[in-house]
Short mmCIF file of C-alpha atoms and ligand atoms in Angstrom, two decimals:
data_model
loop_
_atom_site.label_atom_id
_atom_site.label_comp_id
_atom_site.label_asym_id
_atom_site.label_seq_id
_atom_site.Cartn_x
_atom_site.Cartn_y
_atom_site.Cartn_z
CA THR A 1 -8.30 20.52 7.73
CA GLU A 2 -4.92 19.38 6.58
CA PRO A 3 -4.59 15.69 5.63
CA LEU A 4 -2.15 13.57 7.63
CA LEU A 5 -0.42 12.49 4.43
CA ARG A 6 -0.33 14.23 1.07
CA VAL A 7 1.23 12.70 -2.02
CA LYS A 8 1.71 15.15 -4.85
CA ASP A 9 2.67 14.30 -8.44
CA LEU A 10 4.82 11.40 -7.30
CA VAL A 11 7.07 9.91 -9.99
CA LYS A 12 9.38 6.92 -9.78
CA HIS A 13 11.32 5.77 -12.82
CA PHE A 14 13.76 2.89 -12.50
CA PRO A 15 16.66 3.14 -14.95
CA ILE A 16 17.42 0.11 -17.10
CA LYS A 17 21.11 -0.18 -17.87
CA GLY A 18 22.71 -2.07 -20.69
CA GLY A 19 25.74 -2.51 -22.92
CA VAL A 20 29.41 -2.73 -22.04
CA PHE A 21 29.37 0.60 -20.20
CA GLN A 22 26.12 -0.10 -18.36
CA ARG A 23 24.61 3.16 -19.55
CA GLN A 24 20.97 3.87 -19.01
CA VAL A 25 19.19 2.57 -22.10
CA ASP A 26 15.62 2.79 -20.90
CA LYS A 27 13.47 3.24 -17.84
CA VAL A 28 10.55 1.60 -16.10
CA HIS A 29 7.71 4.06 -15.52
CA ALA A 30 6.74 2.52 -12.18
CA VAL A 31 4.89 5.55 -10.80
CA ASP A 32 3.99 8.38 -13.16
CA GLY A 33 2.36 11.35 -11.46
CA VAL A 34 0.33 10.00 -8.54
CA SER A 35 -1.49 12.33 -6.13
CA PHE A 36 -3.74 11.59 -3.17
CA ASP A 37 -4.39 12.55 0.46
CA ILE A 38 -5.00 10.39 3.49
CA ALA A 39 -6.83 11.89 6.47
CA GLN A 40 -6.02 11.14 10.10
CA GLY A 41 -7.67 7.85 11.09
CA GLU A 42 -8.61 6.98 7.54
CA THR A 43 -7.88 3.82 5.58
CA LEU A 44 -7.06 4.38 1.93
CA GLY A 45 -7.12 1.15 -0.04
CA VAL A 46 -4.80 1.12 -3.06
CA VAL A 47 -5.62 -1.55 -5.60
CA GLY A 48 -4.26 -2.70 -8.95
CA GLU A 49 -2.57 -5.56 -10.78
CA SER A 50 1.10 -6.27 -10.18
CA GLY A 51 3.29 -3.66 -11.84
CA CYS A 52 0.75 -0.85 -11.39
CA GLY A 53 3.08 0.99 -9.02
CA LYS A 54 1.16 0.57 -5.76
CA SER A 55 4.05 -0.94 -3.79
CA THR A 56 6.54 1.49 -5.26
CA THR A 57 4.27 4.34 -4.20
CA GLY A 58 4.18 2.97 -0.65
CA ARG A 59 7.94 2.65 -0.51
CA CYS A 60 8.51 6.15 -1.91
CA ILE A 61 6.24 7.59 0.79
CA LEU A 62 8.51 6.14 3.47
CA ARG A 63 11.62 7.02 1.42
CA LEU A 64 12.64 3.35 1.42
CA ILE A 65 13.28 4.16 -2.21
CA GLU A 66 13.90 7.65 -3.52
CA PRO A 67 11.19 9.18 -5.68
CA THR A 68 12.31 10.57 -9.04
CA ALA A 69 10.03 13.59 -8.67
CA GLY A 70 7.06 14.85 -6.74
CA GLU A 71 6.43 15.48 -3.08
CA VAL A 72 5.26 13.66 0.00
CA TRP A 73 3.97 15.73 2.92
CA PHE A 74 3.38 14.31 6.38
CA GLU A 75 1.85 16.49 9.11
CA GLY A 76 2.80 19.56 7.12
CA LYS A 77 6.44 18.49 6.73
CA ASN A 78 8.01 17.80 3.35
CA VAL A 79 9.23 14.20 3.61
CA THR A 80 10.90 14.33 0.20
CA ALA A 81 13.19 17.13 1.37
CA MET A 82 14.21 15.48 4.65
CA GLY A 83 17.81 14.65 5.53
CA LYS A 84 19.00 11.50 7.28
CA ASP A 85 18.31 12.64 10.86
CA GLU A 86 14.81 13.85 10.10
CA LEU A 87 14.09 10.60 8.25
CA ARG A 88 15.13 8.61 11.28
CA SER A 89 12.63 10.41 13.46
CA LEU A 90 10.01 10.11 10.73
CA ALA A 91 10.42 6.33 11.02
CA ARG A 92 8.72 6.63 14.39
CA ASP A 93 5.59 8.03 12.76
CA MET A 94 5.49 6.00 9.54
CA GLN A 95 5.88 2.26 9.42
CA ILE A 96 5.39 -0.49 6.85
CA ILE A 97 4.12 -4.05 7.06
CA PHE A 98 5.49 -6.19 4.26
CA GLN A 99 3.77 -8.73 2.08
CA ASP A 100 5.97 -11.70 2.79
CA PRO A 101 6.19 -12.55 6.49
CA TYR A 102 8.71 -15.27 5.61
CA ALA A 103 11.22 -12.98 3.96
CA SER A 104 10.82 -9.90 6.14
CA LEU A 105 11.83 -11.38 9.50
CA ASN A 106 15.51 -12.12 10.17
CA PRO A 107 15.66 -15.90 10.78
CA ARG A 108 18.66 -15.58 13.11
CA MET A 109 17.01 -13.14 15.49
CA THR A 110 14.59 -14.05 18.25
CA VAL A 111 11.12 -12.63 18.00
CA GLY A 112 11.92 -10.44 21.00
CA THR A 113 14.97 -8.94 19.30
CA ILE A 114 13.06 -8.41 16.06
CA ILE A 115 10.33 -6.48 17.83
CA GLY A 116 12.72 -4.78 20.24
CA GLU A 117 15.20 -3.51 17.62
CA ALA A 118 13.26 -0.32 17.00
CA LEU A 119 12.86 0.26 20.75
CA THR A 120 16.63 0.24 21.03
CA ILE A 121 17.26 2.38 17.94
CA HIS A 122 14.82 5.05 19.06
CA LYS A 123 15.71 4.68 22.76
CA LEU A 124 12.08 4.12 23.72
CA THR A 125 12.62 2.08 26.86
CA LYS A 126 14.83 3.04 29.79
CA ASP A 127 15.98 -0.34 31.09
CA ALA A 128 15.90 -4.09 30.46
CA ASN A 129 12.69 -4.58 32.43
CA GLU A 130 10.80 -1.92 30.58
CA TYR A 131 12.17 -3.28 27.29
CA ARG A 132 10.91 -6.79 28.08
CA ASP A 133 7.54 -5.51 29.32
CA ARG A 134 7.01 -3.51 26.16
CA ILE A 135 7.80 -6.50 23.93
CA ALA A 136 5.40 -8.63 25.98
CA GLU A 137 2.77 -5.94 25.64
CA LEU A 138 3.25 -5.76 21.85
CA LEU A 139 2.99 -9.54 21.49
CA THR A 140 -0.22 -9.55 23.51
CA LEU A 141 -1.55 -6.68 21.41
CA VAL A 142 -1.25 -8.77 18.23
CA GLY A 143 -2.72 -11.87 19.84
CA LEU A 144 0.49 -13.78 20.58
CA SER A 145 1.84 -15.06 23.86
CA PRO A 146 4.60 -13.04 25.57
CA ASP A 147 6.50 -16.34 25.93
CA HIS A 148 7.11 -16.25 22.19
CA MET A 149 9.76 -13.57 22.51
CA LYS A 150 12.50 -16.15 23.03
CA ARG A 151 11.62 -18.16 19.95
CA TYR A 152 12.67 -17.82 16.29
CA PRO A 153 10.56 -16.90 13.24
CA HIS A 154 10.75 -20.39 11.70
CA GLU A 155 8.81 -21.77 14.66
CA PHE A 156 5.72 -19.81 13.61
CA SER A 157 3.04 -20.13 10.95
CA GLY A 158 2.61 -17.52 8.22
CA GLY A 159 -0.24 -15.81 10.04
CA GLN A 160 1.74 -15.70 13.29
CA ARG A 161 4.76 -14.31 11.48
CA GLN A 162 2.64 -11.55 10.03
CA ARG A 163 1.47 -10.77 13.57
CA ILE A 164 5.14 -10.50 14.56
CA GLY A 165 5.68 -8.13 11.62
CA ILE A 166 2.75 -6.05 12.83
CA ALA A 167 4.09 -5.97 16.40
CA ARG A 168 7.44 -4.81 15.05
CA ALA A 169 5.79 -2.00 13.09
CA LEU A 170 3.76 -0.90 16.11
CA ALA A 171 6.72 -0.89 18.52
CA VAL A 172 7.44 2.78 17.81
CA ASN A 173 3.80 3.93 18.11
CA PRO A 174 3.47 5.00 14.48
CA LYS A 175 0.72 7.30 13.25
CA ILE A 176 0.46 5.85 9.78
CA VAL A 177 1.15 2.31 8.62
CA VAL A 178 1.62 1.31 4.99
CA CYS A 179 0.23 -2.22 4.76
CA ASP A 180 1.81 -3.65 1.61
CA GLU A 181 -0.39 -6.62 0.68
CA PRO A 182 -0.13 -7.93 4.25
CA VAL A 183 -2.37 -10.94 3.62
CA SER A 184 -1.53 -11.88 0.01
CA ALA A 185 1.03 -14.51 1.03
CA LEU A 186 -1.25 -16.07 3.65
CA ASP A 187 -3.75 -18.91 3.45
CA VAL A 188 -7.26 -17.70 2.74
CA SER A 189 -8.35 -19.07 6.12
CA VAL A 190 -6.01 -16.74 8.03
CA GLN A 191 -6.42 -13.67 5.82
CA ALA A 192 -9.60 -12.54 7.57
CA GLN A 193 -8.01 -12.98 11.00
CA VAL A 194 -5.11 -10.71 10.12
CA ILE A 195 -7.42 -8.13 8.53
CA ASN A 196 -9.64 -8.17 11.62
CA LEU A 197 -6.57 -7.70 13.79
CA LEU A 198 -5.47 -4.69 11.70
CA GLU A 199 -8.96 -3.19 12.04
CA ASP A 200 -9.00 -3.69 15.83
CA LEU A 201 -5.55 -2.16 16.13
CA GLN A 202 -6.65 0.82 14.06
CA ASP A 203 -9.49 1.56 16.48
CA LYS A 204 -7.41 0.92 19.57
CA LEU A 205 -4.40 2.96 18.49
CA GLN A 206 -6.04 5.55 16.19
CA LEU A 207 -3.93 4.40 13.27
CA THR A 208 -4.08 5.67 9.72
CA TYR A 209 -3.60 3.08 6.99
CA MET A 210 -2.55 2.98 3.39
CA PHE A 211 -3.67 -0.53 2.57
CA ILE A 212 -2.24 -1.99 -0.64
CA ALA A 213 -3.93 -5.01 -2.25
CA HIS A 214 -4.20 -6.51 -5.71
CA ASP A 215 -7.78 -7.51 -5.17
CA LEU A 216 -10.74 -5.20 -4.64
CA SER A 217 -12.53 -7.74 -2.44
CA VAL A 218 -9.80 -7.54 0.19
CA VAL A 219 -10.16 -3.80 0.75
CA GLU A 220 -13.92 -3.53 0.21
CA HIS A 221 -15.15 -3.54 3.81
CA PHE A 222 -12.00 -2.19 5.30
CA SER A 223 -11.26 1.01 3.39
CA ASP A 224 -12.88 4.40 3.74
CA ARG A 225 -11.73 5.32 0.25
CA VAL A 226 -10.16 3.29 -2.51
CA ALA A 227 -7.68 4.31 -5.20
CA VAL A 228 -7.43 2.10 -8.29
CA MET A 229 -4.06 2.23 -10.03
CA TYR A 230 -3.15 1.17 -13.56
CA LEU A 231 0.35 1.33 -15.05
CA GLY A 232 1.73 3.93 -12.67
CA LYS A 233 -1.31 6.19 -12.56
CA VAL A 234 -4.47 6.58 -10.49
CA ALA A 235 -7.42 5.59 -12.68
CA GLU A 236 -10.09 6.27 -10.08
CA ILE A 237 -10.35 7.28 -6.45
CA ALA A 238 -13.57 7.45 -4.45
CA PRO A 239 -15.22 6.66 -1.12
CA SER A 240 -15.37 2.87 -1.08
CA THR A 241 -19.16 2.41 -1.10
CA GLU A 242 -19.34 4.86 -4.00
CA LEU A 243 -16.59 3.04 -5.88
CA TYR A 244 -18.25 -0.34 -5.42
CA THR A 245 -21.77 0.77 -6.29
CA ASN A 246 -21.00 3.35 -8.95
CA PRO A 247 -17.61 2.72 -10.55
CA LEU A 248 -16.82 5.21 -13.30
CA HIS A 249 -13.59 3.96 -14.81
CA PRO A 250 -13.86 0.95 -17.18
CA TYR A 251 -10.83 -0.60 -15.48
CA THR A 252 -12.52 -0.44 -12.07
CA GLU A 253 -15.63 -1.98 -13.63
CA ALA A 254 -13.57 -4.86 -14.94
CA LEU A 255 -11.86 -5.43 -11.58
CA LEU A 256 -15.21 -5.27 -9.79
CA SER A 257 -16.81 -7.71 -12.18
CA ALA A 258 -14.33 -10.32 -10.96
CA VAL A 259 -15.33 -9.86 -7.30
CA PRO A 260 -17.84 -12.51 -6.25
CA ILE A 261 -21.12 -11.17 -4.85
CA PRO A 262 -22.36 -12.95 -1.72
CA ASP A 263 -26.00 -12.46 -2.79
CA PRO A 264 -26.73 -15.21 -5.38
CA THR A 265 -29.78 -13.37 -6.76
CA VAL A 266 -27.60 -10.51 -7.98
CA LYS A 267 -25.90 -11.22 -11.27
CA ARG A 268 -22.89 -9.31 -12.41
CA GLN A 269 -21.55 -9.66 -15.91
CA ARG A 270 -17.89 -10.64 -15.85
CA ILE A 271 -15.85 -8.23 -17.97
CA MET A 272 -12.84 -10.03 -19.41
CA LEU A 273 -10.02 -7.68 -20.29
CA GLN A 274 -8.17 -8.42 -23.49
CA GLY A 275 -4.43 -9.03 -23.36
CA ASP A 276 -1.90 -8.50 -20.61
CA VAL A 277 -0.94 -5.33 -18.81
CA PRO A 278 1.41 -3.51 -21.24
CA SER A 279 5.04 -3.07 -20.25
CA PRO A 280 5.71 -0.13 -17.95
CA ILE A 281 8.90 0.44 -19.96
CA ARG A 282 6.88 1.77 -22.90
CA PRO A 283 3.40 2.49 -21.57
CA PRO A 284 0.68 3.13 -24.18
CA THR A 285 0.18 6.70 -25.37
CA GLY A 286 -2.92 8.68 -24.46
CA CYS A 287 -4.94 6.76 -21.91
CA ARG A 288 -2.71 3.95 -20.68
CA PHE A 289 -5.71 1.66 -20.51
CA HIS A 290 -6.75 2.15 -24.14
CA THR A 291 -5.15 -1.10 -25.38
CA ARG A 292 -7.47 -3.11 -23.14
CA CYS A 293 -10.44 -0.83 -22.62
CA PRO A 294 -13.75 -2.32 -23.86
CA ILE A 295 -15.16 1.13 -24.67
CA ALA A 296 -12.05 2.92 -25.96
CA GLN A 297 -12.69 5.51 -28.66
CA LEU A 298 -9.87 5.95 -31.09
CA PRO A 299 -8.07 8.13 -31.86
CA LEU A 300 -9.17 10.18 -28.83
CA CYS A 301 -8.17 7.59 -26.21
CA SER A 302 -4.86 6.68 -27.85
CA HIS A 303 -3.83 10.31 -28.37
CA GLU A 304 -5.00 12.28 -25.39
CA GLU A 305 -4.30 11.43 -21.82
CA PRO A 306 -7.42 11.81 -19.68
CA ALA A 307 -6.93 13.94 -16.56
CA LEU A 308 -8.00 12.67 -13.16
CA GLU A 309 -11.15 14.77 -12.68
CA GLU A 310 -13.70 15.09 -9.92
CA LYS A 311 -16.83 13.68 -11.59
CA ALA A 312 -18.98 13.72 -8.45
CA PRO A 313 -18.14 15.07 -4.98
CA GLY A 314 -15.04 13.18 -3.80
CA HIS A 315 -15.21 10.81 -6.77
CA TRP A 316 -12.30 11.20 -9.17
CA ALA A 317 -11.76 9.30 -12.40
CA ALA A 318 -9.45 9.58 -15.40
CA CYS A 319 -11.57 8.74 -18.43
CA HIS A 320 -12.62 10.76 -21.49
CA LEU A 321 -16.00 9.08 -21.73
CA ARG A 322 -17.23 9.07 -18.15
FE1 SF4 B 1 -11.23 3.69 -21.92
FE2 SF4 B 1 -10.80 5.94 -23.26
FE3 SF4 B 1 -11.76 6.02 -20.78
FE4 SF4 B 1 -9.24 5.31 -21.24
S1 SF4 B 1 -10.14 7.30 -21.64
S2 SF4 B 1 -10.65 4.33 -19.86
S3 SF4 B 1 -9.44 4.17 -23.14
S4 SF4 B 1 -12.75 5.15 -22.57
MG1 MG B 2 -11.28 2.01 9.44
#
């Protein structure tokens, strides 16, 4: 069957301008040939350090930023080729929840107006009563009181604001939601509550998620499959239990080694990666991970780029040695 979402060879380069004439002098290779599918009802976790291109990928999928190359297909329609009108109706099917619930809600708008904006834009309610009822329903859905619609974002805690952001995204009955590190800015104590809410909503509303996180532990129990990104490329993608029990890419191994195991009898050797993530302006040649890879073989790894290959059924990795 056809996936709900298909991302094919997605590229996003940001130009860097300089000099008196502000000519392009360089570019940031934010996303450099990323491909994956997401099935209806599935959660794909996308994980990697900051600058790996995960957020940029999410934004390109929704066309919040324009991809440099590649294609995004949603329900058999080419999103990358859509004009303004088509994009507007696509916004009913694809929504995004942002990382920072403080920055993403307009402080001068009431919670009701924030949630109701999309109802107005897409003409989803026929009169003032229905409009108010729908906002009340959405607030209840995310575990807030309908009375909150008259209040302002600053009156709420971070976790509550993220619930408002979720209600806003759900107002249009989307099919797929890009969750861009929705809990990273929240206190650890509220992170699990928001994740549980997102899981409940997924079941209730048959949602499909692309769930972006910088930490493997956040997506572990929540994702059906996980994609690990490094410097604009997918290093590994696999069903999540497979990825956690049998990681193939040395970068995934290193990320996993930092995840605490609840069982104290199991010991995992912490793999410390050398150095920082290289600049995405001039990414390393060959395998982009070779400058930090504990098992890199030179010159092979510094000269030849490993292709993302299916090493076991459904388990893809980009490494010469695995
Ligand atoms: Fe390491 Fe080489 Fe594999 Fe890259 S291709 S992950 S450098 S072993
Ligand atoms: Mg699920």
